[in-house]
Short mmCIF file of C-alpha atoms in Angstrom, two decimals:
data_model
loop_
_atom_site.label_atom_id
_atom_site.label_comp_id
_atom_site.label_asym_id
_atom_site.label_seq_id
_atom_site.Cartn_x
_atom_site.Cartn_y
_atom_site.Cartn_z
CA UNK A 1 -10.15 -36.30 -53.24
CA UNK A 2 -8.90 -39.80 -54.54
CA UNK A 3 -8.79 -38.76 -57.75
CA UNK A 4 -6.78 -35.23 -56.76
CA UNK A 5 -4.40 -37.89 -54.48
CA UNK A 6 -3.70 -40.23 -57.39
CA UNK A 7 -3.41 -37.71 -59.71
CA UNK A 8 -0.39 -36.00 -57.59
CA UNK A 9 1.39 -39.62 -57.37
CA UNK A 10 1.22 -39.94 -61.32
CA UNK A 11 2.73 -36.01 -61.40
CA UNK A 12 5.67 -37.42 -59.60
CA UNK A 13 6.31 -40.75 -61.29
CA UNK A 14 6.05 -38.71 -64.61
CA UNK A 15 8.34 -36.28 -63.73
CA UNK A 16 11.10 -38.33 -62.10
CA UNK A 17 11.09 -40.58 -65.46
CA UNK A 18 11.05 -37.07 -67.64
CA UNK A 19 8.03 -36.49 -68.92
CA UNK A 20 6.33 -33.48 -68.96
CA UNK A 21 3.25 -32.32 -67.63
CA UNK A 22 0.42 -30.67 -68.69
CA UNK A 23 -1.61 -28.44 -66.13
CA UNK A 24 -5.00 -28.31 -65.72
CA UNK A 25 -5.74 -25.08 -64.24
CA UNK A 26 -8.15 -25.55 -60.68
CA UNK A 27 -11.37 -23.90 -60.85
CA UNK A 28 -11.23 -21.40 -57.88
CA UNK A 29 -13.31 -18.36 -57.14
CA UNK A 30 -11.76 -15.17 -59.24
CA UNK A 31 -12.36 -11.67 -57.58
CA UNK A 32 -14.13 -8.62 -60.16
CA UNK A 33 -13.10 -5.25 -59.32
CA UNK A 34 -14.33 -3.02 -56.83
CA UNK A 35 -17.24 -0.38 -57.85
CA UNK A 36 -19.07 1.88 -55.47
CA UNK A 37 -22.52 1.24 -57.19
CA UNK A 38 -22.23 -2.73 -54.54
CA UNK A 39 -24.62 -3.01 -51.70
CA UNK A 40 -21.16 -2.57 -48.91
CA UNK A 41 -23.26 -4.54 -45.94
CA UNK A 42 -23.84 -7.48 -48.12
CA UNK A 43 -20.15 -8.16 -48.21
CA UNK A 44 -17.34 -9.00 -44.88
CA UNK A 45 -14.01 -7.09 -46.28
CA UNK A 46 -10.38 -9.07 -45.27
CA UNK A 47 -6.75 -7.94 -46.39
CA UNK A 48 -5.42 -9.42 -49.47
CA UNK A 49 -2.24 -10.75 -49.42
CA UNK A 50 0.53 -10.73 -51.42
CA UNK A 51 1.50 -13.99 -51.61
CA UNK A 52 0.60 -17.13 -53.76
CA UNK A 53 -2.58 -18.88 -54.54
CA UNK A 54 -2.77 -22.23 -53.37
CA UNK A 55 -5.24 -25.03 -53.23
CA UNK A 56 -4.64 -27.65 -50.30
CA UNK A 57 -6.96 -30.86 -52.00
CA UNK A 58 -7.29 -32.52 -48.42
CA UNK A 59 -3.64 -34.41 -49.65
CA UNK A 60 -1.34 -32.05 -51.59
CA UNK A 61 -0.93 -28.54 -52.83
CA UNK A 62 -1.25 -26.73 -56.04
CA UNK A 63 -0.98 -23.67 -57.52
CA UNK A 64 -4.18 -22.11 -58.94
CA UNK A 65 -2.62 -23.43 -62.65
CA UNK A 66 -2.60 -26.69 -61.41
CA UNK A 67 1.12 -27.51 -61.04
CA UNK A 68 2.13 -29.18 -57.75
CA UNK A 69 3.40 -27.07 -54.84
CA UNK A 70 6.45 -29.37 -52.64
CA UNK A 71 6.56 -28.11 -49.14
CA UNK A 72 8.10 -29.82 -46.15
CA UNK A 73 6.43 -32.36 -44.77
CA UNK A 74 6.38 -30.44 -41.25
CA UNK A 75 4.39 -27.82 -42.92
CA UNK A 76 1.77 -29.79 -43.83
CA UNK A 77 1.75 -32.26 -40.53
CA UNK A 78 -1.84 -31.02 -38.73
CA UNK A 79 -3.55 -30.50 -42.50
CA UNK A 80 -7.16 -31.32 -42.36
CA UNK A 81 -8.04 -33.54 -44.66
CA UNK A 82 -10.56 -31.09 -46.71
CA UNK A 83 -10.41 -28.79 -49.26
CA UNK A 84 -9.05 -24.99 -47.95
CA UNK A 85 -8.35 -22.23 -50.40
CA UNK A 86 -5.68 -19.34 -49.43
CA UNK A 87 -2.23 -17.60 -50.26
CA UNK A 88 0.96 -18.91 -49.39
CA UNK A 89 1.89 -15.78 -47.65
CA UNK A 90 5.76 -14.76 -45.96
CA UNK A 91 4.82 -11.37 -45.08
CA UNK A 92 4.38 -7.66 -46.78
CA UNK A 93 6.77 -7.05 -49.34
CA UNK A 94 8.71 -10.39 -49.44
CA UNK A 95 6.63 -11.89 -52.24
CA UNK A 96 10.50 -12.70 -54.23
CA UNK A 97 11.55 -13.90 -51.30
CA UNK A 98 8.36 -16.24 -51.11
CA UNK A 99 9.00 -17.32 -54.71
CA UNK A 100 12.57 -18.10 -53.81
CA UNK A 101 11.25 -20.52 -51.19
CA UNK A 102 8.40 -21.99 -52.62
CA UNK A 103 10.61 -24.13 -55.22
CA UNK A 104 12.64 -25.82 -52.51
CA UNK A 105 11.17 -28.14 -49.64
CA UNK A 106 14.61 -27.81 -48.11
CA UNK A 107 14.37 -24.34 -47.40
CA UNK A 108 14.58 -23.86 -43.93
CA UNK A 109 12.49 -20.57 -44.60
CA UNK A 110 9.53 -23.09 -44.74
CA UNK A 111 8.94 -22.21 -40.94
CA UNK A 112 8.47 -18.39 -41.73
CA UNK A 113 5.41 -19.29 -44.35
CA UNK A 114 2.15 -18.97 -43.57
CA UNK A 115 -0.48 -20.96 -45.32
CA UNK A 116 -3.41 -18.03 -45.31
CA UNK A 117 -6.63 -19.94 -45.69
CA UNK A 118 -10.05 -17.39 -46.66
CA UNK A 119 -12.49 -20.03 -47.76
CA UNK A 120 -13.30 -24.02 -47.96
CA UNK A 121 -14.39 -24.80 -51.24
CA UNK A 122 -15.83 -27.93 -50.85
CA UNK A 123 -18.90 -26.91 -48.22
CA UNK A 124 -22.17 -26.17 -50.00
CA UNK A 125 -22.90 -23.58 -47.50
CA UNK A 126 -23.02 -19.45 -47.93
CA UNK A 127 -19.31 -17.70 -47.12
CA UNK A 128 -20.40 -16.29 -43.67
CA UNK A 129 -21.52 -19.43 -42.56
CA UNK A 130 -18.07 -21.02 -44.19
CA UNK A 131 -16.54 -18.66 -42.49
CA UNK A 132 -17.90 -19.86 -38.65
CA UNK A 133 -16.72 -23.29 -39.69
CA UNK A 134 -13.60 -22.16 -41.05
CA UNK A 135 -12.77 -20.13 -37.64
CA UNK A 136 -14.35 -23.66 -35.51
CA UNK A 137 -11.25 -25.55 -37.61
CA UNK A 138 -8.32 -22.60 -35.92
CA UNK A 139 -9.56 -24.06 -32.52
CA UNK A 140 -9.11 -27.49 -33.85
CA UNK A 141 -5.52 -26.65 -34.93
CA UNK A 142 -2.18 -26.16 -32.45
CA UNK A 143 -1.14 -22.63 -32.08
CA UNK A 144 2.13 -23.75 -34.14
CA UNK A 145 0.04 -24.83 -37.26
CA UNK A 146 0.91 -23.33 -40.50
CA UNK A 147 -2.30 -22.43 -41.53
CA UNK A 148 -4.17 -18.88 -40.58
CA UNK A 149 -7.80 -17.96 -41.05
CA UNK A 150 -7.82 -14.66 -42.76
CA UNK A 151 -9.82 -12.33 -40.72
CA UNK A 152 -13.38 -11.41 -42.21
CA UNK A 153 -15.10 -8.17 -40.64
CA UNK A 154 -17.91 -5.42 -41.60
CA UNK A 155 -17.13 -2.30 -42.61
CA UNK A 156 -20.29 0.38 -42.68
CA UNK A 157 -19.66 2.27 -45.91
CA UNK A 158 -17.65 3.41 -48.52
CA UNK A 159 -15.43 6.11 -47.40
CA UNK A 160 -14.53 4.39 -44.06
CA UNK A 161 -13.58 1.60 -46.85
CA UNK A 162 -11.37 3.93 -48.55
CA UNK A 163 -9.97 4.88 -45.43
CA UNK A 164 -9.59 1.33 -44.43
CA UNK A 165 -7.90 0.59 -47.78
CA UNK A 166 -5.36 3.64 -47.45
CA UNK A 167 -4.33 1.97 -43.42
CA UNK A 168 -3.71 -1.28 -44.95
CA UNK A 169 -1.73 -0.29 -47.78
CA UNK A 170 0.52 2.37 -45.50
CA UNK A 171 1.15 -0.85 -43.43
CA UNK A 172 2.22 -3.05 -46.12
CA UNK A 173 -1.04 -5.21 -47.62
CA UNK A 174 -1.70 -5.33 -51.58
CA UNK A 175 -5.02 -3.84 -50.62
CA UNK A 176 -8.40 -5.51 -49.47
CA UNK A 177 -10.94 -8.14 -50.78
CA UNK A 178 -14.94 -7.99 -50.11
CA UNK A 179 -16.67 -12.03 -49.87
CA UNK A 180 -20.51 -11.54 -50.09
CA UNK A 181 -22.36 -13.38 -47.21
CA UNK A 182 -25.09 -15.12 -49.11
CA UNK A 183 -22.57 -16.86 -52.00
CA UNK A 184 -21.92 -20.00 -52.33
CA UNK A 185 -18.31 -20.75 -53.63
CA UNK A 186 -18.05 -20.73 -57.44
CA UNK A 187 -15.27 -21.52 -59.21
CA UNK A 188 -15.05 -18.81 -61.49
CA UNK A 189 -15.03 -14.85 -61.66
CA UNK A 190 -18.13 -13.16 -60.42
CA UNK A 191 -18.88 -10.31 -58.16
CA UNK A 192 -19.18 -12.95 -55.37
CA UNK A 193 -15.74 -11.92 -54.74
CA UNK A 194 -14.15 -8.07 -55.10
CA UNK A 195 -10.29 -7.05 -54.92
CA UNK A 196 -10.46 -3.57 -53.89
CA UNK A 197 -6.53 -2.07 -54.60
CA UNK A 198 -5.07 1.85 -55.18
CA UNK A 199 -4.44 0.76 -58.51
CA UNK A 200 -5.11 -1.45 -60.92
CA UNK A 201 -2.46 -4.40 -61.86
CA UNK A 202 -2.37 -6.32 -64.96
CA UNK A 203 0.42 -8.60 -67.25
CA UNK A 204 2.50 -8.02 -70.55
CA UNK A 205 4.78 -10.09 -72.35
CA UNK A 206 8.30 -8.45 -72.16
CA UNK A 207 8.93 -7.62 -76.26
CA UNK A 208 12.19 -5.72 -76.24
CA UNK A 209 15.23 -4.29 -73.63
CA UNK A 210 15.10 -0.22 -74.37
CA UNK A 211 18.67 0.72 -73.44
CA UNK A 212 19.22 3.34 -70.84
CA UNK A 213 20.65 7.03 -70.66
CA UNK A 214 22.11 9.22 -67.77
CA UNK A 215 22.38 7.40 -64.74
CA UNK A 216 20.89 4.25 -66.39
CA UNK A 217 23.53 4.05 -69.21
CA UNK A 218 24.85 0.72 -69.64
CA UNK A 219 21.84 -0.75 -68.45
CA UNK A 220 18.07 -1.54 -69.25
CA UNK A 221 16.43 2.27 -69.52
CA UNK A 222 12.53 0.44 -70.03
CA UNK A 223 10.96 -2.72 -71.15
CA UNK A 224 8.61 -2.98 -74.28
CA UNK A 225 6.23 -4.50 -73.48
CA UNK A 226 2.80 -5.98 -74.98
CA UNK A 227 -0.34 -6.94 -72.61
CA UNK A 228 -1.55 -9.68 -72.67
CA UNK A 229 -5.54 -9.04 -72.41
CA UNK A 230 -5.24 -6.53 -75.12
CA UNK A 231 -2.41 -6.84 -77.10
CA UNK A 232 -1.31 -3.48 -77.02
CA UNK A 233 2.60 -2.82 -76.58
CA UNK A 234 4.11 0.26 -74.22
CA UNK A 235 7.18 0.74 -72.19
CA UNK A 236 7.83 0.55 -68.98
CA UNK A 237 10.55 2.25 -66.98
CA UNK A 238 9.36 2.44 -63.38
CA UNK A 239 9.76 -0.20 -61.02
CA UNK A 240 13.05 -1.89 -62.05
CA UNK A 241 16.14 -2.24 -59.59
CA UNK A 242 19.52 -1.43 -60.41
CA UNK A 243 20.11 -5.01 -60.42
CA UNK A 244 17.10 -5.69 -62.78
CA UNK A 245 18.36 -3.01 -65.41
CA UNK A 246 21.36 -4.71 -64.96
CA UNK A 247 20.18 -8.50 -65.30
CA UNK A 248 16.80 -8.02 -66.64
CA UNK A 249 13.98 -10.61 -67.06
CA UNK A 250 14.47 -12.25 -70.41
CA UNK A 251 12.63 -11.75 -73.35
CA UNK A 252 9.42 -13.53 -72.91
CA UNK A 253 8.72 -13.25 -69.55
CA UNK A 254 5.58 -12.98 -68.43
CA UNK A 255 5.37 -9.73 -65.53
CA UNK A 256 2.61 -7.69 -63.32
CA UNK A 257 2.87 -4.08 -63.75
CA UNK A 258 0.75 -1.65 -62.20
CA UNK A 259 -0.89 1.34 -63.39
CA UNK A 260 -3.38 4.69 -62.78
CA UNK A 261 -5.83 4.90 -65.57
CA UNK A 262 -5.73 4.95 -69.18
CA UNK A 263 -4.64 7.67 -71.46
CA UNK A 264 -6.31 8.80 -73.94
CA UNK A 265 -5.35 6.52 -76.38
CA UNK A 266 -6.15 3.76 -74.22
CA UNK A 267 -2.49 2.59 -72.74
CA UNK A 268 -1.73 2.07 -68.92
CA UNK A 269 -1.32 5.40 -67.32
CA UNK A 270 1.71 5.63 -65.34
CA UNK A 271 2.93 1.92 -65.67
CA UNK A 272 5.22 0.30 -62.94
CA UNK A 273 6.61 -3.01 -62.98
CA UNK A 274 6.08 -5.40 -60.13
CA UNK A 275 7.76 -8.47 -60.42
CA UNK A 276 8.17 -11.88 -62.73
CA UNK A 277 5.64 -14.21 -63.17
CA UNK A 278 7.05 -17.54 -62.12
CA UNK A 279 5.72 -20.20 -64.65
CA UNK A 280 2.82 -22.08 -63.03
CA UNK A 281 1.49 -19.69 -60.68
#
């Protein structure tokens, strides 16, 4: 925790005299993706959120790539000084809006964030019995405190699952996320941890502006893209805002798109873009 606390204080002295900073990205637990073969009772199922990653170190904020997050010192005031993993979280659909915020600890939209907190890294204990502790810390915490314990239930099998996932999604959520009970947390990508979604997201590395036709003439008609886990390049056409087609994300930008599938030569089935990668996060 000292070392975390120091190394934020040398972040800031290097960046007000200039320098620039290398991230180290934080080891925190990855989620694998969701197969029906999984044994459903060993895991409690929450919503996943579609906000940002964060990691509170007990003293400061970062993003899950390691770069400093600034928020208001209100925010922050009833903290506990221990490790709690989350998502930075505004509400459904507002994740631009959230990104808008995020940069500026004179926002006043600070209030409206919620710091979403679904595990506590640091406790060598197994995620159900984290989970206890982690709802024994809300009744430490005044009802005006920033930070929320995600909710963590059972669900009995796989098609009340599905169902689940389809309510969730109709009301806004990014889809849902399964912990397994007897896991301890491990900072990496394992099936201790599922993201269960309608489709499948990934990101590409925007190559080229395809110009528009029709009623997109004058404008951006698609992005080439290339993704980044495979290297293949594809357009993409869905998703995009007047605005966007109009003022696109530059060349080089790193976005989430989602898609249905492969094709059959292996390219994302029905691509849509989501939104920019911000740079750290």
């Amino acid at each position: 925790m000292f070392q975390r606390s120091l190394g934020f204080i040398l972040v800031v002295v290097l960046l007000t005299c200039g320098y620039s900073i290398q991230a180290k990205p934080i080891e925190l637990m990855l989620a694998e993706k969701y197969s029906a073969d999984i044994k459903l009772s060993d895991y409690l199922v929450s919503e996943k959120y579609d906000g940002v990653r964060a990691y509170w170190d007990g003293q400061a904020f970062w993003t899950r790539q390691g770069n400093p997050i600034n928020p208001p010192v209100s925010f922050v005031a009833n903290f506990p000084n221990m490790p709690l993993d989350g998502e930075l979280w505004l509400g459904h659909n507002q994740f631009a809006d959230l990104m808008s915020i995020i940069h500026d600890a004179t926002d006043p939209r600070w209030q409206q964030v919620k710091f979403m907190v679904f595990d506590l890294p640091n406790l060598p204990i197994e995620f159900s019995a984290r989970y206890l502790k982690m709802l024994e810390l809300a009744q430490q915490l005044p009802s005006n405190s920033s930070i929320k314990i995600v909710e963590q239930f059972d669900v009995g099998t796989h098609q009340q699952l599905q169902t689940l996932l389809n309510q969730y999604v109709n009301n806004g959520a990014e889809g849902l996320m399964l912990h397994k009970k007897s896991a301890l947390y491990r900072g990496k990508r394992s099936d201790d941890l599922i993201k269960v979604k309608k489709f499948t997201d990934a990101e590409a590395k925007i190559i080229e502006y395809i110009a528009g036709k029709g009623q997109f003439s004058g404008l951006v008609g698609a992005l080439l893209v290339e993704d980044l886990l495979t290297g293949k390049q594809f357009k993409i056409g869905s998703g995009l805002s007047k605005a966007q087609r109009a003022n696109p994300p530059a060349i080089g930008s790193i976005i989430t798109y989602k898609f249905t599938g492969l094709t059959k030569n292996e390219l994302p089935r029905f691509p849509v873009f989501l939104r920019v990668r911000s740079e750290g996060y």
